[in-house]
XYZ file of N, CA, C and O in Angstrom:
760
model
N 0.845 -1.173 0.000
C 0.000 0.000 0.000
C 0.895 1.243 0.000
O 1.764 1.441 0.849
N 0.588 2.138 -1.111
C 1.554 3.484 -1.159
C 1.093 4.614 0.253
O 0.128 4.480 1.006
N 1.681 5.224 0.262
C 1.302 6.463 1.350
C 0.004 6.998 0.995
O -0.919 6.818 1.788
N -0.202 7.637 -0.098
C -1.270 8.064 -0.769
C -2.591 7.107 -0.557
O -3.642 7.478 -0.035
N -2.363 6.037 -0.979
C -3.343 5.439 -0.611
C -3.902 5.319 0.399
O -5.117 5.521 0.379
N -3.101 4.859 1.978
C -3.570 5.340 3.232
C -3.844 6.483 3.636
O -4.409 6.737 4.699
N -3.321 7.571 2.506
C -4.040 8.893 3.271
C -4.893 9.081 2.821
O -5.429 9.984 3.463
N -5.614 8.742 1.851
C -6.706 8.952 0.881
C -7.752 7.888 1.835
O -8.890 8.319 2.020
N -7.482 6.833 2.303
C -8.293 5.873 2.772
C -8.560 6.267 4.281
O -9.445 5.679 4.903
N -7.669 7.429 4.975
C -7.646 8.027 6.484
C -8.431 9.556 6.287
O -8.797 10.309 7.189
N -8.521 9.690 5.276
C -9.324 10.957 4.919
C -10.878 10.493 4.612
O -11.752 11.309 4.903
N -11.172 9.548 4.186
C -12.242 8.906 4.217
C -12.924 8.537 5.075
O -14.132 8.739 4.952
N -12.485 7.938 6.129
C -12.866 7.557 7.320
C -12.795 8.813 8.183
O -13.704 8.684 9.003
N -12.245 9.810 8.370
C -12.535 10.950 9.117
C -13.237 12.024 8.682
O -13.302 13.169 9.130
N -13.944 11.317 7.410
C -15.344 12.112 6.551
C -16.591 11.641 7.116
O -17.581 12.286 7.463
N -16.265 9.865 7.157
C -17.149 9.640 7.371
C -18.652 9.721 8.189
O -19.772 9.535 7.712
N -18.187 10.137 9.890
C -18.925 10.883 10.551
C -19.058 12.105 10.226
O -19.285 12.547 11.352
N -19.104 13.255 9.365
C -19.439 14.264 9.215
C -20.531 14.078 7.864
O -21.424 14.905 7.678
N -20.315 12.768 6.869
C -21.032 12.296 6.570
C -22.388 11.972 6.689
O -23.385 12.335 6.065
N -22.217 11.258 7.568
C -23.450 10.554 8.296
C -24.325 11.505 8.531
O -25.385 11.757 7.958
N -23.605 12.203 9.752
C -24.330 13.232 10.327
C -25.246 14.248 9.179
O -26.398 14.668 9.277
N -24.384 14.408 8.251
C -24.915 15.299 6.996
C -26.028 14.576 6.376
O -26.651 15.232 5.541
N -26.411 13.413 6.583
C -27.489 12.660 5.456
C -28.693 12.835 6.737
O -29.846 13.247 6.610
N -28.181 12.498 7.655
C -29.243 12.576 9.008
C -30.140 13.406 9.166
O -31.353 13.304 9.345
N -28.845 14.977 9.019
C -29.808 16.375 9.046
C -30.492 16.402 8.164
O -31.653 16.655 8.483
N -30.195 16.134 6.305
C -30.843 16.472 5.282
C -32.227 15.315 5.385
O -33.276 15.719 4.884
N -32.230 13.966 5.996
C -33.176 13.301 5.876
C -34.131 13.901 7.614
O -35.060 13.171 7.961
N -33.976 14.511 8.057
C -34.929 14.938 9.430
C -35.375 15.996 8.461
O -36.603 16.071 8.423
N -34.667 16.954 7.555
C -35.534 17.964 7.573
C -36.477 17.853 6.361
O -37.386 18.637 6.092
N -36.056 16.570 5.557
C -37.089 16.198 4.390
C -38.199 15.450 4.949
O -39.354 15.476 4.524
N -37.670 14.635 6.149
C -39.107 14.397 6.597
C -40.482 14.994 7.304
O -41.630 14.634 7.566
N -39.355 16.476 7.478
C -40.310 17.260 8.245
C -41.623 18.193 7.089
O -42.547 18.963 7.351
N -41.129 17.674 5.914
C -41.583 18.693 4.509
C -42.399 17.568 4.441
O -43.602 17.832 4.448
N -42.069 16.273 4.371
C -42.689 15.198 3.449
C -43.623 14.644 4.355
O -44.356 13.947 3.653
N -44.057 14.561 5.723
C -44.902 14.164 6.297
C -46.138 14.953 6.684
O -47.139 14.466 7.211
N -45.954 16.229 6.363
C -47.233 17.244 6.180
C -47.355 17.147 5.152
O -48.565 16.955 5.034
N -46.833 17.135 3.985
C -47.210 16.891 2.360
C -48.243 15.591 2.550
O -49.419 15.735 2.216
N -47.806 14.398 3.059
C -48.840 13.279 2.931
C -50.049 13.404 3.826
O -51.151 12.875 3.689
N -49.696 14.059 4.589
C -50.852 14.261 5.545
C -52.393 15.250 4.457
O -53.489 14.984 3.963
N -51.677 16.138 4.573
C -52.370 17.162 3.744
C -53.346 16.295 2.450
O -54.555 16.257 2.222
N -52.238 15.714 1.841
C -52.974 14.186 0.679
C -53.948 14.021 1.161
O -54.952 14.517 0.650
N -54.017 13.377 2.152
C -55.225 12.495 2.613
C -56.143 13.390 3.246
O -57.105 12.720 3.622
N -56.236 14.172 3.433
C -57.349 15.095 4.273
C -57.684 15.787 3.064
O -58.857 16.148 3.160
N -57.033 16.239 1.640
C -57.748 16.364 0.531
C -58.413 15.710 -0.327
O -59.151 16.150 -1.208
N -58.136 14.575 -0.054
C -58.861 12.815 -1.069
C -60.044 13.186 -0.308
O -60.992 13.851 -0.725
N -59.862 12.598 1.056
C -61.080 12.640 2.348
C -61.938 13.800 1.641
O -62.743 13.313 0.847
N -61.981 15.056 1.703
C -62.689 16.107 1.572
C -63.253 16.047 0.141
O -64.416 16.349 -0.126
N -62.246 15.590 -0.852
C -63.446 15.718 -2.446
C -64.149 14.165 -2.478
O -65.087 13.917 -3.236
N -63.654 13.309 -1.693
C -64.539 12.086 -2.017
C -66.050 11.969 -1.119
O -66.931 11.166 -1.427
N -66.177 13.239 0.404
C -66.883 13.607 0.778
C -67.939 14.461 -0.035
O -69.126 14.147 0.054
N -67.613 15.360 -0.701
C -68.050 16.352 -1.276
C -68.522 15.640 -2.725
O -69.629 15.848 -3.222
N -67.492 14.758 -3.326
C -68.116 14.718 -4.782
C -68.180 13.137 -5.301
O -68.500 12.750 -6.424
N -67.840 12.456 -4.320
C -67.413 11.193 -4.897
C -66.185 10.479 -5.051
O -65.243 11.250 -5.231
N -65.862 9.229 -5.043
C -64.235 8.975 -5.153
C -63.762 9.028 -6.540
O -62.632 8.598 -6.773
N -64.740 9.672 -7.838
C -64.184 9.850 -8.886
C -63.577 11.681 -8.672
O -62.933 12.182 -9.594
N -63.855 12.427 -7.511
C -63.819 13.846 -6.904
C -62.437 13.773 -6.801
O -61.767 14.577 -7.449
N -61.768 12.749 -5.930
C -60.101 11.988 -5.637
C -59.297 12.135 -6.467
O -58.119 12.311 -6.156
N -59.690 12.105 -7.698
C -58.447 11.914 -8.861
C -58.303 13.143 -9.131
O -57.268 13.531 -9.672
N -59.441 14.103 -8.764
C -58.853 15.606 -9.311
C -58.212 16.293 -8.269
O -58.086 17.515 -8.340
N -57.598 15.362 -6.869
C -56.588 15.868 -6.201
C -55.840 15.322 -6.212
O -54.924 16.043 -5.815
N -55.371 14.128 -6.470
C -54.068 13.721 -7.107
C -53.392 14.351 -8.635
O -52.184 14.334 -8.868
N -54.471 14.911 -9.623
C -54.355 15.296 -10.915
C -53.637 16.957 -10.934
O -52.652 17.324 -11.574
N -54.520 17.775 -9.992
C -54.216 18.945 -9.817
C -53.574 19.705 -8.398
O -52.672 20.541 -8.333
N -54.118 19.295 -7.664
C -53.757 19.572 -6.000
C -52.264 19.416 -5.342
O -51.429 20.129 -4.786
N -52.431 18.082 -5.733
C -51.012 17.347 -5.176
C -49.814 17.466 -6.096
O -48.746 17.096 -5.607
N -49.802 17.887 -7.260
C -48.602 18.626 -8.036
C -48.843 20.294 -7.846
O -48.568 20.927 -8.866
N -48.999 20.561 -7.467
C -49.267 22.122 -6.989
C -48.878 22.022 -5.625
O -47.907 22.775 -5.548
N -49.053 21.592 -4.659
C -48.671 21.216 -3.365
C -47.320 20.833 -3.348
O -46.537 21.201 -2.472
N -47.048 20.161 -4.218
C -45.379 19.292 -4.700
C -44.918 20.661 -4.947
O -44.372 21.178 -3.972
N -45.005 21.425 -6.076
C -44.136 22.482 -6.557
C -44.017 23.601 -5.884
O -43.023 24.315 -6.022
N -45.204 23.960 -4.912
C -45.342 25.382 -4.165
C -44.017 24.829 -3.025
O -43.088 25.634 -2.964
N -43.840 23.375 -2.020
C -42.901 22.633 -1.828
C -41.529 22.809 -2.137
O -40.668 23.247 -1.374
N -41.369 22.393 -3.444
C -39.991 22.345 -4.067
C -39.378 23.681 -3.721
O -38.438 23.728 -2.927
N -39.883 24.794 -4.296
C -40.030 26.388 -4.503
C -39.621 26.884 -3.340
O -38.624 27.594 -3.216
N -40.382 26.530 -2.416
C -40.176 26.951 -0.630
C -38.620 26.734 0.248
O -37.948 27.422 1.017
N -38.524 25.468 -0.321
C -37.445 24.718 0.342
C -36.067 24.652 -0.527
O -34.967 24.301 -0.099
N -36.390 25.073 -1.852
C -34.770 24.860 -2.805
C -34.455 23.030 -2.512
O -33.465 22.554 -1.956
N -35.358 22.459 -2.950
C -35.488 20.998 -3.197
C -36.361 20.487 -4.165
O -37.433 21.076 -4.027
N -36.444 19.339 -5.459
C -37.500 18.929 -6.018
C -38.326 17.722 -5.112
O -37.682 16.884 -4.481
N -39.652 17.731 -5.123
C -40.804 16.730 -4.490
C -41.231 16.318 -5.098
O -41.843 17.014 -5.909
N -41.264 15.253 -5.193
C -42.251 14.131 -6.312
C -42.779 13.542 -5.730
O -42.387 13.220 -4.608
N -44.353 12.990 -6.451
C -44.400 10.942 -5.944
C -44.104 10.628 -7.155
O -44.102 11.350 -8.152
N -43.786 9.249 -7.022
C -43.265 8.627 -8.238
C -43.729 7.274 -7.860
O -44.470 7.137 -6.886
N -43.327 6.235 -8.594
C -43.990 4.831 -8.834
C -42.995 4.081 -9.980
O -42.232 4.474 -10.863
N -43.497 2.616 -9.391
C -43.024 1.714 -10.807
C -43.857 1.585 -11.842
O -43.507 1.268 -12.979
N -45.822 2.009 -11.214
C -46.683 1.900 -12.238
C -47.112 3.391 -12.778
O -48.011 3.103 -11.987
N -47.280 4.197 -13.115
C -47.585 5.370 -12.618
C -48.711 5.779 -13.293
O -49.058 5.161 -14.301
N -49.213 6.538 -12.972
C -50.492 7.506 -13.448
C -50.294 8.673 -14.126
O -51.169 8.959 -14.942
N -49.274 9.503 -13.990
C -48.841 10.327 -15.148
C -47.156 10.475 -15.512
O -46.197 11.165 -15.165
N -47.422 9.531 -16.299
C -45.952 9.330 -16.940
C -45.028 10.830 -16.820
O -44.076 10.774 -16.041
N -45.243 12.064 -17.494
C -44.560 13.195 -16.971
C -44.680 13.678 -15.564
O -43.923 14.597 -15.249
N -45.304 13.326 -14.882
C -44.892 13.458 -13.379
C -44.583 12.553 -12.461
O -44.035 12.854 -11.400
N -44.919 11.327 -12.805
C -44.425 10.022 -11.909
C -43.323 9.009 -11.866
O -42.875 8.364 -10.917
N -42.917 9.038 -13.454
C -41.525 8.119 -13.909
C -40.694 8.691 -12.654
O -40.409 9.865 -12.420
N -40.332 7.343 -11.787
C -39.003 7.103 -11.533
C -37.795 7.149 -11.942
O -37.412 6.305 -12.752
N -36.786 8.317 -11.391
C -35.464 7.904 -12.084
C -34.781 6.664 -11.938
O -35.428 5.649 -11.681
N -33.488 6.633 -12.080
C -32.640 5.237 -11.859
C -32.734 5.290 -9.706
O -33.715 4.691 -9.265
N -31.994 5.805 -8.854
C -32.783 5.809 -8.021
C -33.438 6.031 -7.072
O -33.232 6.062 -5.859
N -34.752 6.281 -8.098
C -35.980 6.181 -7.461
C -36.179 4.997 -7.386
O -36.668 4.451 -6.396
N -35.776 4.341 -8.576
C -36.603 2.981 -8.814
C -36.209 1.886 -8.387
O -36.996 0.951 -8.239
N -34.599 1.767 -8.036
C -34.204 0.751 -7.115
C -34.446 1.267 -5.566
O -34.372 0.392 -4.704
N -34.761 2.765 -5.095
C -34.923 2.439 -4.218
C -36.711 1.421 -3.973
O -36.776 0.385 -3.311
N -37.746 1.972 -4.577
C -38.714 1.313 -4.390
C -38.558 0.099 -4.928
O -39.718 -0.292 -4.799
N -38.034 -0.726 -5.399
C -37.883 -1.762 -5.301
C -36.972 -2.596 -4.368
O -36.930 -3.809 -4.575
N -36.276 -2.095 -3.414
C -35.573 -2.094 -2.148
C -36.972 -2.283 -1.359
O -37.128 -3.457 -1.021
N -37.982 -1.461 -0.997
C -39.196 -1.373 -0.745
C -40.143 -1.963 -0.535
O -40.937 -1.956 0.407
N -40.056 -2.709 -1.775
C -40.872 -3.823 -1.886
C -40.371 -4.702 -1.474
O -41.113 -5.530 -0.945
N -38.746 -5.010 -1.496
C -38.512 -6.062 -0.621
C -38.538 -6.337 0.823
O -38.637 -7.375 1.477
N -38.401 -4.880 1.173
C -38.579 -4.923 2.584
C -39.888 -5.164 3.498
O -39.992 -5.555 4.661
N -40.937 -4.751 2.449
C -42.307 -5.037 2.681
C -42.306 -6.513 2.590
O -42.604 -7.098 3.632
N -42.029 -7.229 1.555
C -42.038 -8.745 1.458
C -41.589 -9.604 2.743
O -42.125 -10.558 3.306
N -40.213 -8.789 3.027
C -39.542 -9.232 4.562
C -40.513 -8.838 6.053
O -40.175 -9.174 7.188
N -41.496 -8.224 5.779
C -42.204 -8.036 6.932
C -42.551 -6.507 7.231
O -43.476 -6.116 7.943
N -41.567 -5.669 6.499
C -41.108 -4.342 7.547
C -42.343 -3.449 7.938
O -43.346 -3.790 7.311
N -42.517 -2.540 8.688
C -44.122 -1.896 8.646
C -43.577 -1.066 7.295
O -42.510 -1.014 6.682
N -44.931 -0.430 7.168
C -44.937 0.575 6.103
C -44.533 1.836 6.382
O -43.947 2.621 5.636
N -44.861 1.974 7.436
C -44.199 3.336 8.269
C -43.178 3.467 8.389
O -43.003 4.650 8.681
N -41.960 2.778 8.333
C -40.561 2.456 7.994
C -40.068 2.722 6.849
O -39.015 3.355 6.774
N -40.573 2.393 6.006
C -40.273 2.744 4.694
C -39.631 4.055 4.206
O -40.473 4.891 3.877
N -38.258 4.470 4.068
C -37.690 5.551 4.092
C -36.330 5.010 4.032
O -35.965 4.070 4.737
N -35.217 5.910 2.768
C -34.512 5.864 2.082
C -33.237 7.220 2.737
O -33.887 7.573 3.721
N -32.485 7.734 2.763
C -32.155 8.859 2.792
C -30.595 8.463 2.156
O -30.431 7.284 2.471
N -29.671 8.828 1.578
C -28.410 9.093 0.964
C -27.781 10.463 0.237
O -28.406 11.409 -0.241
N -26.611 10.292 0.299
C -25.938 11.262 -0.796
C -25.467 10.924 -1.678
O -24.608 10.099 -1.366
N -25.530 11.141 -3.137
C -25.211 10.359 -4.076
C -24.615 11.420 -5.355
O -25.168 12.486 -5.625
N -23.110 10.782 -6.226
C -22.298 11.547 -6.794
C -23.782 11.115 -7.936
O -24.367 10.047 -7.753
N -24.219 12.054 -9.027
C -24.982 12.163 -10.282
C -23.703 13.024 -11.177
O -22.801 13.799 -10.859
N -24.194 12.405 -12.457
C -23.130 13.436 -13.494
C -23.148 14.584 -13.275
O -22.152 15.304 -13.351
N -24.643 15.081 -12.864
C -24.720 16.582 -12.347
C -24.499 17.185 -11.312
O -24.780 18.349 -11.027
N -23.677 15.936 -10.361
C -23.475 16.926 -9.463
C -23.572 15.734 -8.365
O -23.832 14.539 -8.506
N -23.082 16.970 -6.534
C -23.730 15.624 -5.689
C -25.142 16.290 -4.923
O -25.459 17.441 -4.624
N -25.769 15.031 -4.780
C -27.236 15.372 -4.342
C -27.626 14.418 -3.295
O -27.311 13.229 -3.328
N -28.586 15.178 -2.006
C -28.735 14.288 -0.947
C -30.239 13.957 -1.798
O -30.838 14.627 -2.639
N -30.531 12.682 -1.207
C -31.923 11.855 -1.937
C -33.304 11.293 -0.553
O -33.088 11.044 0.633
N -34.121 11.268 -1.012
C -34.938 11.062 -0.003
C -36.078 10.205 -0.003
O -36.786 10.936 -0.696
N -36.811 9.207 0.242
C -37.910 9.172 -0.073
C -38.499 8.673 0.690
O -37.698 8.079 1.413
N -39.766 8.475 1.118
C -41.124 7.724 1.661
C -41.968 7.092 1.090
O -42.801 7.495 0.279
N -41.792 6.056 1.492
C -43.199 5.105 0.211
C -44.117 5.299 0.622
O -44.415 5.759 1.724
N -44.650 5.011 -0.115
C -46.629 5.612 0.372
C -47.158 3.774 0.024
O -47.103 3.246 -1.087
N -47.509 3.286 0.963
C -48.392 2.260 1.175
C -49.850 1.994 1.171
O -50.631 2.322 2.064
N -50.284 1.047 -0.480
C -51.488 1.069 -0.677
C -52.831 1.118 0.585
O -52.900 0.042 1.179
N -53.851 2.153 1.056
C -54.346 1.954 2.276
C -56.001 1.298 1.547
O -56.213 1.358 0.336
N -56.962 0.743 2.484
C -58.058 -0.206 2.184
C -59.064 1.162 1.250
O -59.707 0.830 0.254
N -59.064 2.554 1.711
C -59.528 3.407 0.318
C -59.021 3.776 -0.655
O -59.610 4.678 -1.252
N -57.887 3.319 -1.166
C -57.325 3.981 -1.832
C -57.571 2.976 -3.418
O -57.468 3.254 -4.613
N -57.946 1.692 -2.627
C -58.412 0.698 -3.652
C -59.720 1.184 -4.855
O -59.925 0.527 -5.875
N -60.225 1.989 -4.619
C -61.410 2.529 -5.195
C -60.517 2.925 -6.166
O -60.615 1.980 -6.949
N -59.743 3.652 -6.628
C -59.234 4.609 -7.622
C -57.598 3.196 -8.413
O -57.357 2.884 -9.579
N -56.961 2.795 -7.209
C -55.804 2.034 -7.657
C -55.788 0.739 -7.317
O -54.749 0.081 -7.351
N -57.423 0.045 -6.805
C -57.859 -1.233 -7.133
C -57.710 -1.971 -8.311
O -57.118 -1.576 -9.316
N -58.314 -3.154 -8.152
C -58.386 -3.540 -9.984
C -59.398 -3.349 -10.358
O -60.320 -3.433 -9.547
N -59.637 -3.066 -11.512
C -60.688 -2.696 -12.157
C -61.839 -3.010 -11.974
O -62.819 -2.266 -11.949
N -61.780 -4.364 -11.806
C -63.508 -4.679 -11.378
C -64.137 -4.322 -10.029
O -65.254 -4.680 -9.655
N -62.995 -3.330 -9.139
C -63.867 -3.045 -7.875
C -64.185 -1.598 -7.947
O -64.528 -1.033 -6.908
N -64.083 -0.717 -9.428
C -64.133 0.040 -9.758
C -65.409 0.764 -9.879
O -66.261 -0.120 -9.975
N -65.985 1.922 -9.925
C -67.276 2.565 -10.325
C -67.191 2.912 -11.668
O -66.072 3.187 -12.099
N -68.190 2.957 -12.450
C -68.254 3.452 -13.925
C -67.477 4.675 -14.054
O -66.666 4.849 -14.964
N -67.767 5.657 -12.991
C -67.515 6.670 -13.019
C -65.919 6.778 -12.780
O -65.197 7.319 -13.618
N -65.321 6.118 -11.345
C -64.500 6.081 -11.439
C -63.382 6.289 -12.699
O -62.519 7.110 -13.009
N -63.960 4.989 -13.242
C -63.297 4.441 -14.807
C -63.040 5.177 -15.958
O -62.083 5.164 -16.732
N -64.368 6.009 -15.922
C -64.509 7.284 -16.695
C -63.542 8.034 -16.640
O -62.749 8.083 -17.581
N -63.356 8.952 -15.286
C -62.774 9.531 -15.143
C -61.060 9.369 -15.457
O -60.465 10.164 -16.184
N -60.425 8.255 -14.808
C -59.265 7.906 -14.973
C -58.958 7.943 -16.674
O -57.904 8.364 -17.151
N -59.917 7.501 -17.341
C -59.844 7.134 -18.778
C -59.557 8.253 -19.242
O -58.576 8.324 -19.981
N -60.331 9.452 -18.941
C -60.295 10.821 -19.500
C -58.819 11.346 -18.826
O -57.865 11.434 -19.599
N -58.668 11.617 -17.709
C -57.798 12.355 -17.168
C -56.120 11.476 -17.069
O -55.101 12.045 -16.679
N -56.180 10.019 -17.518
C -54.972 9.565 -17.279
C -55.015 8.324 -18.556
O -54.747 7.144 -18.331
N -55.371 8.815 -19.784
C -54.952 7.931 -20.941
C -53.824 6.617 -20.982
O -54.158 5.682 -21.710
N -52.371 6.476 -20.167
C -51.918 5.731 -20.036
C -51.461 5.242 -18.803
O -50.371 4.804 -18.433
N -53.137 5.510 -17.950
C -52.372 4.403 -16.827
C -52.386 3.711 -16.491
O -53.417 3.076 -16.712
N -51.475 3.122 -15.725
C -50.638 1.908 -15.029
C -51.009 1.366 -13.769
O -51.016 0.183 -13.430
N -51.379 2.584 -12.986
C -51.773 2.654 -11.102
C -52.950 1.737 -11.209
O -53.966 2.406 -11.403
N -53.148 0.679 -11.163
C -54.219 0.132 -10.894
C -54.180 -1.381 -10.800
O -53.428 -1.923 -11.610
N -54.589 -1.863 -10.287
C -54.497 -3.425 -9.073
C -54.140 -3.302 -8.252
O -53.921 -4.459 -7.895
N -53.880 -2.772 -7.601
C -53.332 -2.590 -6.398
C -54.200 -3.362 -5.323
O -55.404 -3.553 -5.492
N -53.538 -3.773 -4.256
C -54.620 -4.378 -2.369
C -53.360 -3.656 -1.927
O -53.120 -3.511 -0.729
N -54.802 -3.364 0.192
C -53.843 -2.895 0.658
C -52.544 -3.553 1.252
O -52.248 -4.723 1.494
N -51.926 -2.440 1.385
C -50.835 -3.007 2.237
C -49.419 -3.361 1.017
O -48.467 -4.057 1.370
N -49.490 -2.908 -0.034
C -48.707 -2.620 -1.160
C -48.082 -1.946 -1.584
O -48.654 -0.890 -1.857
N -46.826 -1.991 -1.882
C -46.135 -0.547 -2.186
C -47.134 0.120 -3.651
O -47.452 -0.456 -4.691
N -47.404 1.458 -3.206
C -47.758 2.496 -4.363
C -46.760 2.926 -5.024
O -46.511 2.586 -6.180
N -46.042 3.782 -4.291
C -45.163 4.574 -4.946
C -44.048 5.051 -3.631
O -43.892 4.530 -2.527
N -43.489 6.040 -4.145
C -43.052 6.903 -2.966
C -43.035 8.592 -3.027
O -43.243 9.100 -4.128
N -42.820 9.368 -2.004
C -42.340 10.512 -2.269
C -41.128 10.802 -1.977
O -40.472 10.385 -1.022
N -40.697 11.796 -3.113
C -39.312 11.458 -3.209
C -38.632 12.968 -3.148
O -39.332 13.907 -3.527
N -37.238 13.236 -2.663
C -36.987 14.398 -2.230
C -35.186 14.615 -3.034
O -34.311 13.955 -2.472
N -34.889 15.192 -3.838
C -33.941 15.176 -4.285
C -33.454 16.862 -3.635
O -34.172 17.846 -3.813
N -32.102 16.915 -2.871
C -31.658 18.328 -3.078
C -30.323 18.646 -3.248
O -29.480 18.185 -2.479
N -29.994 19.473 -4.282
C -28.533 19.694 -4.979
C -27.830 20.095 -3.242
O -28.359 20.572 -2.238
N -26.027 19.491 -3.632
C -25.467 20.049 -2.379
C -24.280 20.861 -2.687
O -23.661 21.418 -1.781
């Protein structure tokens, strides 16, 4: 082993806790963005499926919840997504590279038992563009959510309608609970 090499390999290791610590802070304070973001979700589904129906739902996932995402991003100097392996709008849901191994990490961990509430990712990662801390939360299929990302036959006409009109190529659908959906995902340049 040359000198260089051990100092390069002793400089590493006395990164490493400042490291850590650095993914820790950036993942406490994405969770502090990303767990009122989901909250907020569901008390807006709740309110238009009260008001109009659970075909009412898709026009807060369609319009609400990417407006909520971007007013988000904007606030904080971070991008917010949900994303998916199946998705519902291909320009807003495609997974990058990873997004998509992490939710499929996800799914394995769900397979292994893990709660759903666990489900959470945090790293720093070199991209061609740069380095970026990463974030995400899976969002776990819940027993209403089957109405809209059920399978089809537990569907309402209307439902069906609607999705047909407002989401021409999608994917989101078969779902039971207790399934990975998707996640939300938190990318921020460092």
């Amino acid at each position: 082993m040359t000198s260089k090499t051990i100092l390069y390999a002793l400089l590493a290791l006395a990164a490493a806790p400042a490291w850590a610590d650095e993914v820790s802070q950036y993942a406490e304070e994405s969770r502090a963005i990303v767990t009122p973001f989901m909250q907020q979700l569901m008390v807006e589904n709740r309110k238009a499926i009260m008001e109009g129906g659970p075909e009412s739902a898709i026009g807060v996932c369609k319009k609400i919840a990417p407006r909520m995402a971007g007013d988000l991003s904007r606030q904080h100097g971070i991008r917010l997504t949900r994303v998916s392996l199946k998705v519902r709008n291909p320009l807003l849901g495609t997974a990058d590279a990873w997004e998509q191994a992490t939710l499929l990490q996800f799914e394995e961990r769900l397979a292994k038992g893990e709660k759903p509430e666990a489900l959470e990712a945090a790293e720093i990662v070199n991209e061609p563009n740069g380095r970026y801390f990463r974030y995400m939360k899976g969002i776990v299929l819940q027993q209403g959510c089957v109405v809209c990302h059920g399978p089809s036959e537990l569907m309402s006409a209307k439902v069906k309608a609607r999705l047909a009109e407002d989401y021409p190529h999608d994917q989101a659908t078969g779902y039971t609970p207790g399934q990975l959906r998707g996640g939300v995902s938190v990318k921020r340049r460092l």
